[in-house]
Short mmCIF file of C-alpha atoms in Angstrom, two decimals:
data_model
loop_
_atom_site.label_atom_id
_atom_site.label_comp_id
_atom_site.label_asym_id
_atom_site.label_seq_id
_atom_site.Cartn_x
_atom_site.Cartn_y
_atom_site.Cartn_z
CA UNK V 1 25.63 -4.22 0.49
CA UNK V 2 21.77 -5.13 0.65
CA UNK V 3 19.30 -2.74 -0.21
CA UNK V 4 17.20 -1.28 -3.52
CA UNK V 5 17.93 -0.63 -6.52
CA UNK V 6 16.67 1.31 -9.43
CA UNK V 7 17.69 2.26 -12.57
CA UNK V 8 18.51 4.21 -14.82
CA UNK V 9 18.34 7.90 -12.04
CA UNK V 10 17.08 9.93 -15.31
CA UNK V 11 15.05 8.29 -18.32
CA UNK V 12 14.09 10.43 -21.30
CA UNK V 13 11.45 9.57 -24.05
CA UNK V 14 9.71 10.61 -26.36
CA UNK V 15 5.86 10.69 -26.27
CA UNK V 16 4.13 7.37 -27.84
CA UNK V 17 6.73 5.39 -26.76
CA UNK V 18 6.73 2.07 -23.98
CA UNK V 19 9.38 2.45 -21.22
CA UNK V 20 10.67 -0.12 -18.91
CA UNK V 21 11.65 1.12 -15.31
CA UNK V 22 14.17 -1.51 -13.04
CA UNK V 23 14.02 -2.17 -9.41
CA UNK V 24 15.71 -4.90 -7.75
CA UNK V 25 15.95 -5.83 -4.32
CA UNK V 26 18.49 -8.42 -2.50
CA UNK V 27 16.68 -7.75 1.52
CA UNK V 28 14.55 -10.75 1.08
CA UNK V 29 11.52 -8.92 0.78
CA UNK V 30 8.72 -10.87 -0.24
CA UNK V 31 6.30 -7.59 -1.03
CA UNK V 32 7.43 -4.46 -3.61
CA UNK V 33 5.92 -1.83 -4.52
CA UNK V 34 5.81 0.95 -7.37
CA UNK V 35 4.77 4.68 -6.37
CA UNK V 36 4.66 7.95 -8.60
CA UNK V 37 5.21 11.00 -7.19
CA UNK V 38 4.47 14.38 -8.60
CA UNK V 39 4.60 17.90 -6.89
CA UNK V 40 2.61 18.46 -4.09
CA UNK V 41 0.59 14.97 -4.58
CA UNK V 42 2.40 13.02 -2.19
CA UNK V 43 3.28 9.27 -2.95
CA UNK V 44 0.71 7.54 -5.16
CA UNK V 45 0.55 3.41 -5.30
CA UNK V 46 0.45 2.32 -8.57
CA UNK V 47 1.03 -1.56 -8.32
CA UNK V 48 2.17 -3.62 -5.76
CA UNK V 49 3.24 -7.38 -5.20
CA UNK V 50 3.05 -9.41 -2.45
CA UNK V 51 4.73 -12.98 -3.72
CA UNK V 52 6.05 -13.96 -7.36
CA UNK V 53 4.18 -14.01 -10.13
CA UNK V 54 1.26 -12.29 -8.27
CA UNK V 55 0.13 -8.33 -8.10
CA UNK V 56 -2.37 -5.89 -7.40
CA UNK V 57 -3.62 -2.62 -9.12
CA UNK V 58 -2.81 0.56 -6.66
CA UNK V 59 -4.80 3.49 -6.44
CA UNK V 60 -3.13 4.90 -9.96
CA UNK V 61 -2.86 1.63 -12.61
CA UNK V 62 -4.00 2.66 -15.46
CA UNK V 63 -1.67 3.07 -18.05
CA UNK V 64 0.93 1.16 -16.34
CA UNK V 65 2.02 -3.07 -16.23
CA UNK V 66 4.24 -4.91 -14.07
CA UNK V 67 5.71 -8.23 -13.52
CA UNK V 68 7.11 -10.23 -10.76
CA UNK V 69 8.80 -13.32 -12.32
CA UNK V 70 11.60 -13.52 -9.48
CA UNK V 71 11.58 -12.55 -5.65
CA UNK V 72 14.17 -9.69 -6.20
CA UNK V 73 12.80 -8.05 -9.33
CA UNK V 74 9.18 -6.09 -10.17
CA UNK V 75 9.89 -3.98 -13.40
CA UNK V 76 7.30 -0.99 -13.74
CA UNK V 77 6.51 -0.92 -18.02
CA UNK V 78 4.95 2.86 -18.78
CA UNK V 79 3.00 2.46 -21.67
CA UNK V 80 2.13 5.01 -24.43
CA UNK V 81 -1.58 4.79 -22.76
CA UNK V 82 -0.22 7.04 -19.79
CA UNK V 83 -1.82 9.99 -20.02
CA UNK V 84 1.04 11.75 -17.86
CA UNK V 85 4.35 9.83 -17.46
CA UNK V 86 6.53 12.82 -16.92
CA UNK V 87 7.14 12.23 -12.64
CA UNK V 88 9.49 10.45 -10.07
CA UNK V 89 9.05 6.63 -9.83
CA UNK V 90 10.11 5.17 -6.30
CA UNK V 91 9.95 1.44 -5.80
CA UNK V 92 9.92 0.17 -2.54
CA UNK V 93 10.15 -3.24 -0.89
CA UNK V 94 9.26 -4.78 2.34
CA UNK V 95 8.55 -8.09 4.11
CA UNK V 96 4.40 -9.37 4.11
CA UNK V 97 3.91 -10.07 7.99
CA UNK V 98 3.81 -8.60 11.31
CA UNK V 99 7.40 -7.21 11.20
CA UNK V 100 6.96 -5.03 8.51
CA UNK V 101 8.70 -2.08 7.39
CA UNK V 102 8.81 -0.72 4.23
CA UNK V 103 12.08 0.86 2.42
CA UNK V 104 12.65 3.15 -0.74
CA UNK V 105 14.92 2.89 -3.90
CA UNK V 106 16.03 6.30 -4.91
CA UNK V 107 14.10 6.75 -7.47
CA UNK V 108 13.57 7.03 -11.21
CA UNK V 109 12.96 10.61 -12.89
CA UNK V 110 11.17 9.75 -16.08
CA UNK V 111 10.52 12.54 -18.42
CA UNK V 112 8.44 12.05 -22.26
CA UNK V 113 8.62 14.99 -24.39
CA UNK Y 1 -11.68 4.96 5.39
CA UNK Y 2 -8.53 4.40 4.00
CA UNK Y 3 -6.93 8.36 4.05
CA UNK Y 4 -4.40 9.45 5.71
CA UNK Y 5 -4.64 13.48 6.13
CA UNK Y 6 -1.72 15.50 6.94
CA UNK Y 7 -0.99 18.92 7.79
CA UNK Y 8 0.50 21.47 7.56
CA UNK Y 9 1.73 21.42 3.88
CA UNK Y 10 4.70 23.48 4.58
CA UNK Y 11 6.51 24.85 7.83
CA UNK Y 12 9.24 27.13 8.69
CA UNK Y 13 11.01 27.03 12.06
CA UNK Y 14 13.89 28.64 13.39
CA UNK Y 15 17.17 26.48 14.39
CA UNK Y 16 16.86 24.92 17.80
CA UNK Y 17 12.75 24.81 17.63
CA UNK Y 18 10.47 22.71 17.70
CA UNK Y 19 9.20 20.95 14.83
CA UNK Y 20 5.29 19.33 15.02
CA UNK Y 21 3.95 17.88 12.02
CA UNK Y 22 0.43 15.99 12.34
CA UNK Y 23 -1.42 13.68 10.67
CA UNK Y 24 -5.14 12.49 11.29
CA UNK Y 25 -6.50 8.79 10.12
CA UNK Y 26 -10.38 6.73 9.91
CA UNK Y 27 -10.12 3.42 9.53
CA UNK Y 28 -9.55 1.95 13.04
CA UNK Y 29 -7.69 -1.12 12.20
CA UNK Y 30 -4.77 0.85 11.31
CA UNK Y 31 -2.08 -1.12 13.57
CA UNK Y 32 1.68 0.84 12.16
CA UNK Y 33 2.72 4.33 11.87
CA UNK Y 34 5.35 5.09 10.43
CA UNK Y 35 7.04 8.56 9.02
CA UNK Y 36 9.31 9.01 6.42
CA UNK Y 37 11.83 12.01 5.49
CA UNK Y 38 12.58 12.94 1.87
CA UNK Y 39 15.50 15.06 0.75
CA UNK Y 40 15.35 16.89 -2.56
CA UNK Y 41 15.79 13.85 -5.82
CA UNK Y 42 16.11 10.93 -3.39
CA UNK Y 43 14.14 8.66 -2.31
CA UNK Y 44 12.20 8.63 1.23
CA UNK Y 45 13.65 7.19 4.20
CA UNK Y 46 11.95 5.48 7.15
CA UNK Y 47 12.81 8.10 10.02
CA UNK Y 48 10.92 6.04 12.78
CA UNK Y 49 7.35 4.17 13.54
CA UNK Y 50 4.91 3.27 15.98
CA UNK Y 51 2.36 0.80 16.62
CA UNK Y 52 -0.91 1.43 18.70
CA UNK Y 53 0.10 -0.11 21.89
CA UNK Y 54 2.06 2.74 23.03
CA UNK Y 55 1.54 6.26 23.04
CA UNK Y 56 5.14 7.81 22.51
CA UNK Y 57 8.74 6.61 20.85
CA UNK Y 58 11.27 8.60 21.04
CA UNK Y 59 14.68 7.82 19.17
CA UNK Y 60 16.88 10.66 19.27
CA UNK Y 61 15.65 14.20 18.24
CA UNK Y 62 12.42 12.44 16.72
CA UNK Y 63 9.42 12.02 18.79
CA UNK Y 64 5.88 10.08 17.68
CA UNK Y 65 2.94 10.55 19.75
CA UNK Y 66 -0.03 8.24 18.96
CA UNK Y 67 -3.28 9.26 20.39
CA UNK Y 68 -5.94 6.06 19.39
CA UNK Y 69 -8.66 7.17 20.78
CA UNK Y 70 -8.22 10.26 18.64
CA UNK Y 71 -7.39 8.62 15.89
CA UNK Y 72 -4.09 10.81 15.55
CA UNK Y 73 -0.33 10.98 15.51
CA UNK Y 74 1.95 13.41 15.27
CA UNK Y 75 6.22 13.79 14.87
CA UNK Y 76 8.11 15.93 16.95
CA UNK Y 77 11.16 17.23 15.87
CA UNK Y 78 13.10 18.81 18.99
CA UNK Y 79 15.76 21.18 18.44
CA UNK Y 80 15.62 21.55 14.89
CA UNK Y 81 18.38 21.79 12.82
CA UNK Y 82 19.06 23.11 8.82
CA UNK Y 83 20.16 19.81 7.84
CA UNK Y 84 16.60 18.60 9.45
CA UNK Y 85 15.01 20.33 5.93
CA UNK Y 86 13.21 18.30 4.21
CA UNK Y 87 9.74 16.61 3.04
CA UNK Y 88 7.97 14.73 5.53
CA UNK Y 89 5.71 12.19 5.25
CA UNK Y 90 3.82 9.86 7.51
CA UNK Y 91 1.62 6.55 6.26
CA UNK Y 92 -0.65 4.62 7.94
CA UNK Y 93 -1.29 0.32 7.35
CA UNK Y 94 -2.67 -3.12 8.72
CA UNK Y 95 0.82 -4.59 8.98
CA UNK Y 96 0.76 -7.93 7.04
CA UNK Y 97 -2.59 -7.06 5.17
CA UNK Y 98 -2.90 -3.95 3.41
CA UNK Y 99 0.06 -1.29 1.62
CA UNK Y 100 1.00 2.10 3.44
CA UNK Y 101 -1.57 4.74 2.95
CA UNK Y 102 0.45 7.97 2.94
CA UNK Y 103 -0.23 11.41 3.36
CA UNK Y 104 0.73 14.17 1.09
CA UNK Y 105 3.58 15.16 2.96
CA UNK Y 106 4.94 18.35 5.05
CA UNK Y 107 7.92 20.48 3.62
CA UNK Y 108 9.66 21.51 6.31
CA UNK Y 109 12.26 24.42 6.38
CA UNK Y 110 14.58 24.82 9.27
CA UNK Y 111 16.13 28.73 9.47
CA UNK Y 112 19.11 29.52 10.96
#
């Protein structure tokens, strides 16, 4: 069953704190990609990766680190710098060439209190 | 240059209408189109795209029309149905070179 995924659906913390978001991908996509999403904002690009152990910032870094140590993985680490964590994390994942198309995990819902 | 701007923001149609969202873009060497519906808590889902060679796909009750010299597209929806309720949301890229720029998306509600 190929395809994205993220977890955990729902993530609660408590302000100050770092959090860790998973995504994880077995399509052979060379490229992934975090978004945020908030009401009426549409999908913001936070970071993205085109190979392993290489990324760019998005339009929204700040406040927010990633890695890419393997093809299939690019955790998304919210730090306490965030001004505004509480949103809807997608990650998404597609190949780097002329055939591209891009597809969606389902999403992480991150509220800090 | 690199904005994608959508519209309208939200749009009610009755069952069996027509459904037009439309979105407007700059930068020129734009070269895929695709749109994307999102239901409620989920994540989207590529509904279908277009590249600037043609000017219309069609797969099923979802229509794109590309008009370059324009600089626009736009999604047709054709006999709308309630389960068709959703948030829509089209992007714009350089395939192979550059991310999706997306738009801020159209909430569309389909009344019976």
């Amino acid at each position: 069953d190929g395809g994205i995924t993220q977890s955990p659906k729902y993530l609660f913390r408590k302000e100050g704190q770092n959090v860790t978001l998973s995504c994880e991908q077995n399509l052979n996509h060379d490229a992934m990609y975090w978004y945020r999403q908030d009401p009426g904002q549409g999908l913001r690009l936070i970071y993205y990766s085109q190979i392993v152990n290489d990324f760019q910032k998005g339009d929204i870094a700040e406040g927010y680190s990633v890695s890419r140590e393997k093809k299939e993985s690019f955790p998304l680490t919210v730090t306490s710098a965030q001004k505004n964590p509480t949103a809807f994390y997608l990650c998404a994942s597609s190949r780097w060439d002329r055939d591209y198309e891009q597809y969606f995990g389902p999403g992480t819902r991150l509220t800090v209190t | 240059q690199q904005q994608v701007k959508q519209s309208p923001q939200s749009l009610i149609v009755q069952k069996g209408g027509i459904s037009i969202i439309n979105c407007a873009y700059e930068n020129t060497a734009f070269d895929y189109f695709p749109w994307y519906q999102q239901f409620p808590g989920k994540g989207p889902a590529l509904l279908i795209a277009i590249r600037p060679d043609v000017s219309e796909k069609k797969e099923g009750r979802f229509t794109i029309s590309f008009n370059k010299s324009a600089k626009q597209f736009s999604l047709h929806i054709m006999d709308s149905q309630p389960g068709d309720s959703a948030t829509y949301f089209c992007a714009a890229s350089i395939r192979g070179n550059t991310p999706l720029v997306f738009g801020k998306g159209t909430r569309l509600s389909v009344i019976a």
